XYZ file of N, CA, C and O in Angstrom:
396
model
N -2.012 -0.183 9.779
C -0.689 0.080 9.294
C -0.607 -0.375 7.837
O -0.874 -1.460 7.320
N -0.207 0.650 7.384
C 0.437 -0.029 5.385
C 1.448 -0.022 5.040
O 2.197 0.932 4.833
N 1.664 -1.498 4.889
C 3.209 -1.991 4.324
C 3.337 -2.272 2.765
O 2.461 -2.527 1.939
N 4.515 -2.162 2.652
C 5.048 -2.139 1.098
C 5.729 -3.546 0.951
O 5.957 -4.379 1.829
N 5.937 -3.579 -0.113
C 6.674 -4.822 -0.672
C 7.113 -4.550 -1.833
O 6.547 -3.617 -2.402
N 8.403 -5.353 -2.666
C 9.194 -5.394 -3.821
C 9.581 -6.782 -4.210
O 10.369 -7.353 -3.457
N 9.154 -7.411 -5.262
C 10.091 -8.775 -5.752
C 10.926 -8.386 -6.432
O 11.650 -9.342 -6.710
N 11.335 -7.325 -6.975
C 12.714 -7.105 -7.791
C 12.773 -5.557 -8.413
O 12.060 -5.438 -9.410
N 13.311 -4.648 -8.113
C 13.556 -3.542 -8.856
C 12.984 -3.394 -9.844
O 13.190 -4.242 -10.712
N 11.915 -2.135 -10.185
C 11.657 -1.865 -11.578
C 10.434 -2.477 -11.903
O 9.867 -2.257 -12.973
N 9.751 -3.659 -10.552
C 8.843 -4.523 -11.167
C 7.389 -3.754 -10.652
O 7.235 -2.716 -11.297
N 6.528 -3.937 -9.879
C 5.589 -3.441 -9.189
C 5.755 -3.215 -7.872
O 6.839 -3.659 -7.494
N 5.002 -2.609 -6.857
C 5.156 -2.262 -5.615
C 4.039 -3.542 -5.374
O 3.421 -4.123 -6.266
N 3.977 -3.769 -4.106
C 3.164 -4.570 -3.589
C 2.473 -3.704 -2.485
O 3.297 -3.279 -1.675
N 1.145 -3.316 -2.225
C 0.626 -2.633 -0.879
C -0.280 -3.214 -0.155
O -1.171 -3.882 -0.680
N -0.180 -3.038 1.204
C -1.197 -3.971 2.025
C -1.148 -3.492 3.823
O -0.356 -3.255 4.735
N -2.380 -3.554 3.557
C -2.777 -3.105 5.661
C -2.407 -4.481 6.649
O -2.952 -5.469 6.156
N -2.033 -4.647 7.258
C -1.546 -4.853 7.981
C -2.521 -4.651 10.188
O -2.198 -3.753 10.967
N -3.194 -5.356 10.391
C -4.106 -5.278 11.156
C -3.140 -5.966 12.762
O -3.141 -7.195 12.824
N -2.311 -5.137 14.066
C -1.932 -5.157 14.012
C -2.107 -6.017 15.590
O -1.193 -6.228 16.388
N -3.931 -6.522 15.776
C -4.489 -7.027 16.531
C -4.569 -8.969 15.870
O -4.757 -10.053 16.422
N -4.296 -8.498 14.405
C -4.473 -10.287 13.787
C -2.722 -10.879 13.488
O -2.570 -11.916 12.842
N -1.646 -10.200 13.959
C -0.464 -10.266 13.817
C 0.070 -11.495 14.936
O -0.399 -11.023 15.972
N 0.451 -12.200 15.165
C 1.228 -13.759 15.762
C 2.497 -13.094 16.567
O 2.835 -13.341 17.724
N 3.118 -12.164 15.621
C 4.381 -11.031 16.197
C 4.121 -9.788 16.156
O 3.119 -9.097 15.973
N 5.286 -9.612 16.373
C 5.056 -8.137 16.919
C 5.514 -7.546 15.157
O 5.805 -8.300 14.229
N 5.459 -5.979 15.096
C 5.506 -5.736 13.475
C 6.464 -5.107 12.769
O 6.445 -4.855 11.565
N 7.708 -4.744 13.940
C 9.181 -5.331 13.944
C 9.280 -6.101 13.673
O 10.227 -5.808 12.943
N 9.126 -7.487 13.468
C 9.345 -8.830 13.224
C 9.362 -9.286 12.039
O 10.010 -10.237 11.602
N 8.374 -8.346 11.317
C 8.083 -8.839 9.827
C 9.230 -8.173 8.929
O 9.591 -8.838 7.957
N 9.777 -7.061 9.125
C 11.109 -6.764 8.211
C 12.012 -8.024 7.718
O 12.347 -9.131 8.140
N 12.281 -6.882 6.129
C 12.827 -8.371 5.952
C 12.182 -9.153 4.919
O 11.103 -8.765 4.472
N 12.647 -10.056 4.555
C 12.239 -11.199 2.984
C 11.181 -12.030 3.911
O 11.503 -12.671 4.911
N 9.497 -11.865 3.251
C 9.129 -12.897 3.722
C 8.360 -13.476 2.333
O 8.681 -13.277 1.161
N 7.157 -14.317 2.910
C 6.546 -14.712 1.757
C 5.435 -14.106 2.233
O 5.271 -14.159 3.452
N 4.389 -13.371 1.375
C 3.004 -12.574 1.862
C 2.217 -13.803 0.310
O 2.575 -14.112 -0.827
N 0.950 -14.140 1.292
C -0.062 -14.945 0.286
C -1.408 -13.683 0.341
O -1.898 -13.014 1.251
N -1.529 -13.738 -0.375
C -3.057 -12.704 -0.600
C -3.402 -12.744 -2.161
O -2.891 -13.273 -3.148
N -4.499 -11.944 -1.915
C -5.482 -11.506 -2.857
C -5.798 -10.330 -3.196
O -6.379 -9.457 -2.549
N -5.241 -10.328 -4.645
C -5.152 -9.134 -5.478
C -6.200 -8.027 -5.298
O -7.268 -8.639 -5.282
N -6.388 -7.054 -5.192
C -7.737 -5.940 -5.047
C -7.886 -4.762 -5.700
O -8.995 -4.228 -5.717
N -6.774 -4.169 -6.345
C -6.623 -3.391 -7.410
C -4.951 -3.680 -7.629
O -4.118 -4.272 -6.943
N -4.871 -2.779 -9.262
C -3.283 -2.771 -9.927
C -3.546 -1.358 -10.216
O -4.687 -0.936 -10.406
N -2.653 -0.736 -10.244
C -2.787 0.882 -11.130
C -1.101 0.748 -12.164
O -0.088 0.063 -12.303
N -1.650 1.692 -12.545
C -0.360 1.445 -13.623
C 0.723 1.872 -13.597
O 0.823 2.461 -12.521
N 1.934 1.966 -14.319
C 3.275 2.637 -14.092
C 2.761 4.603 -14.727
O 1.951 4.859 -15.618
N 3.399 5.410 -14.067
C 2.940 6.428 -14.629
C 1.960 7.063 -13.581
O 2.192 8.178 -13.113
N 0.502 6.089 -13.109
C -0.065 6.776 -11.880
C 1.066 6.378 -10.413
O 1.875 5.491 -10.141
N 0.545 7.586 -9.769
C 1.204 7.393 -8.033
C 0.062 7.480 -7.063
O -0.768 8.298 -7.461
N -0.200 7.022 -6.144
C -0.465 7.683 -4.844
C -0.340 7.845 -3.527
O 0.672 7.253 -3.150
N -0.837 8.314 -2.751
C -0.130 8.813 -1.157
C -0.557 7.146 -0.793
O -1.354 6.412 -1.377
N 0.497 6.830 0.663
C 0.008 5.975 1.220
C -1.358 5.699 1.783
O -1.931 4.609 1.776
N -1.797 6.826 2.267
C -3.395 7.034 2.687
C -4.426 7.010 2.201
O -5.473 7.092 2.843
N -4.335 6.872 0.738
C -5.223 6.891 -0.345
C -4.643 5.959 -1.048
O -4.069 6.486 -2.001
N -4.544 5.074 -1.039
C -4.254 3.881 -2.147
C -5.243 2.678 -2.129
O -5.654 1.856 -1.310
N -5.469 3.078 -3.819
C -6.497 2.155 -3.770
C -6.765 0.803 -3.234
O -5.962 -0.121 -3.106
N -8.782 0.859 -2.765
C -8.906 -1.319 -2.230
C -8.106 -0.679 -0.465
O -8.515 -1.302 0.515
N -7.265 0.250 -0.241
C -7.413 0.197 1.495
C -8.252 1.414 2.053
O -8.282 2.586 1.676
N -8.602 1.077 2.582
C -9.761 2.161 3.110
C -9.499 2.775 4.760
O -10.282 2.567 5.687
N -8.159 3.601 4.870
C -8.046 4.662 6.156
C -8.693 5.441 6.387
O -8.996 5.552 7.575
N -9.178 6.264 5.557
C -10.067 7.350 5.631
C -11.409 7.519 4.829
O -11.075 7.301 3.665
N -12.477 7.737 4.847
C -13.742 7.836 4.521
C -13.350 8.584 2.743
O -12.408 9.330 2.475
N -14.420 8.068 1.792
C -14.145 8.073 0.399
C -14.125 9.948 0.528
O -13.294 10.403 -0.258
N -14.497 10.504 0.940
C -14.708 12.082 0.795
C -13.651 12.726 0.963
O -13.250 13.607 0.202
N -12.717 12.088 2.676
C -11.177 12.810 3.472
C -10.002 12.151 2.193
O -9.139 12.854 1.667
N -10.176 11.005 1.951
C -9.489 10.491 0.512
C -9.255 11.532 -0.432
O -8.152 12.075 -0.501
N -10.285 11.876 -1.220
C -10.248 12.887 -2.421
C -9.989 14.268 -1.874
O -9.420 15.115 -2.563
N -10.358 14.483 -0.766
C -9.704 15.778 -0.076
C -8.460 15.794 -0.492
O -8.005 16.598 -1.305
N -7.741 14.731 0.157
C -6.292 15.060 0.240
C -5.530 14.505 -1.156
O -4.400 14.873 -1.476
N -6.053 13.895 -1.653
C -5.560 13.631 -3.299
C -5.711 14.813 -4.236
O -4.928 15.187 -5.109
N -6.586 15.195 -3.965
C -6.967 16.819 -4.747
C -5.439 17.698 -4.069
O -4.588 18.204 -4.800
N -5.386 17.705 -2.459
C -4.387 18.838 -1.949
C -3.432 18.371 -2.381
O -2.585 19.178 -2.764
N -3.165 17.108 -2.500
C -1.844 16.825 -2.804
C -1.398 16.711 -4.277
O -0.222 16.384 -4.435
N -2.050 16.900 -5.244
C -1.826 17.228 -6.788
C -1.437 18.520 -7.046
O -0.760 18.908 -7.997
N -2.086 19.415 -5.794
C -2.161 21.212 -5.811
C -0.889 21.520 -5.009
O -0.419 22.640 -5.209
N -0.125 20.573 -3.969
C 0.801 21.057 -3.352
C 2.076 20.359 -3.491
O 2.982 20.667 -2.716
N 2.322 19.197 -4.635
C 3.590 18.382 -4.681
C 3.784 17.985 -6.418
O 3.340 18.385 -7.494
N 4.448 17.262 -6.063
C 4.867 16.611 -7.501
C 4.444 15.210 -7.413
O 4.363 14.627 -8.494
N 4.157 14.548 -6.357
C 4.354 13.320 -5.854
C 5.234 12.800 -5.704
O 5.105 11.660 -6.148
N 6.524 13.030 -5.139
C 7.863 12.531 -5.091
C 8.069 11.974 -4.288
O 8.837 11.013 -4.246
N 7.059 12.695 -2.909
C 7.754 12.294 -1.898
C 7.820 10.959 -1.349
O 7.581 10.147 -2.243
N 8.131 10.205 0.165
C 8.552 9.333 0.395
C 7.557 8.581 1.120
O 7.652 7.450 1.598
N 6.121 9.775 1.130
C 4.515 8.756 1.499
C 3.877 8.410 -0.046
O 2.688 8.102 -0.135
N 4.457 8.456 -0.854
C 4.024 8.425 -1.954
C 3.894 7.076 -2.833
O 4.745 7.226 -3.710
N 3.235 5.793 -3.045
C 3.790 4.886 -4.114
C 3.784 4.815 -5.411
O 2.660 4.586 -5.857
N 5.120 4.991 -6.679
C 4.883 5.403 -7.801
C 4.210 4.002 -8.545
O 4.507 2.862 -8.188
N 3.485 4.243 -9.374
C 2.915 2.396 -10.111
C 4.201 1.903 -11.049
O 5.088 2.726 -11.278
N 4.267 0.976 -11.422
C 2.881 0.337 -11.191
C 2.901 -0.625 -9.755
O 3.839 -1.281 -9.302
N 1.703 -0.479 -9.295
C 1.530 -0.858 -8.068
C 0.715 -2.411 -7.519
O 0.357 -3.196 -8.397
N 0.588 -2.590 -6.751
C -0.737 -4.012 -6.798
C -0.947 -3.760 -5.223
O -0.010 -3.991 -4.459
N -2.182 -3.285 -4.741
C -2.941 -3.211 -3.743
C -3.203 -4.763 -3.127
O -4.127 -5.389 -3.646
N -2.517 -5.344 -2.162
C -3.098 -7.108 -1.678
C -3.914 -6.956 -0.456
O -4.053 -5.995 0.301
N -4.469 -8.261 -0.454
C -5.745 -8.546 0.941
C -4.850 -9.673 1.512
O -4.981 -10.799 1.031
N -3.811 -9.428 2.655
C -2.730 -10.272 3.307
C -4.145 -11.384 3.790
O -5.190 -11.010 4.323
N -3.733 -12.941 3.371
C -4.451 -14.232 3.874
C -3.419 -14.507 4.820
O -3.805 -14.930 5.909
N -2.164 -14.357 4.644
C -0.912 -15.248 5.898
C 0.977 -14.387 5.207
O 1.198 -13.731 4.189
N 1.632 -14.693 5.988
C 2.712 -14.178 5.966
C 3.501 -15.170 6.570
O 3.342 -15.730 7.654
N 4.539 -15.334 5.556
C 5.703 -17.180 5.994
C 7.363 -16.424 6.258
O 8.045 -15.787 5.455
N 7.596 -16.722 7.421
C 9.088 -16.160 7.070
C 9.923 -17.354 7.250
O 11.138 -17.292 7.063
């Protein structure tokens, strides 16, 4: 599962998998203000976007089905839509989650 995060409007997105066998709760639970500790794994910039499924440092799909659908999806959108994250972004490696 890939979750998003925000510290303040306008600033960066925060992205991160979410493993849903190493979770304490259930993943309902985590909505909501928490504190996420991790480790940075890529940034992209304001200006690039990409699909949730392809964002860089998480790896859902094999590097080949990736560029498949990054290619279809440059040829069939604008990137607007609402699987989409606009940058600037920061890809994290979740160590713990404090609520």
């Amino acid at each position: 599962m890939v979750a998003t995060g925000e510290t303040n409007e306008n600033e960066a997105t925060f992205v991160f998998k979410l493993d849903a066998d190493k979770l304490r709760v259930a993943v309902d639970e985590l909505e909501g203000d928490a504190v996420v500790v991790g480790q940075v794994i890529k940034k992209w910039p304001e200006g690039e976007s990409h699909p949730m499924i392809t964002i860089p440092g998480i790896n859902l799909l094999s590097r080949a089905e990736r560029r498949k659908m990054a290619k279809e999806q440059r040829a069939t959108s604008d990137g607007t839509d609402d699987a989409t994250i606009p940058g600037p972004g920061i890809t994290v490696n979740v160590i713990a989650i404090f609520r």
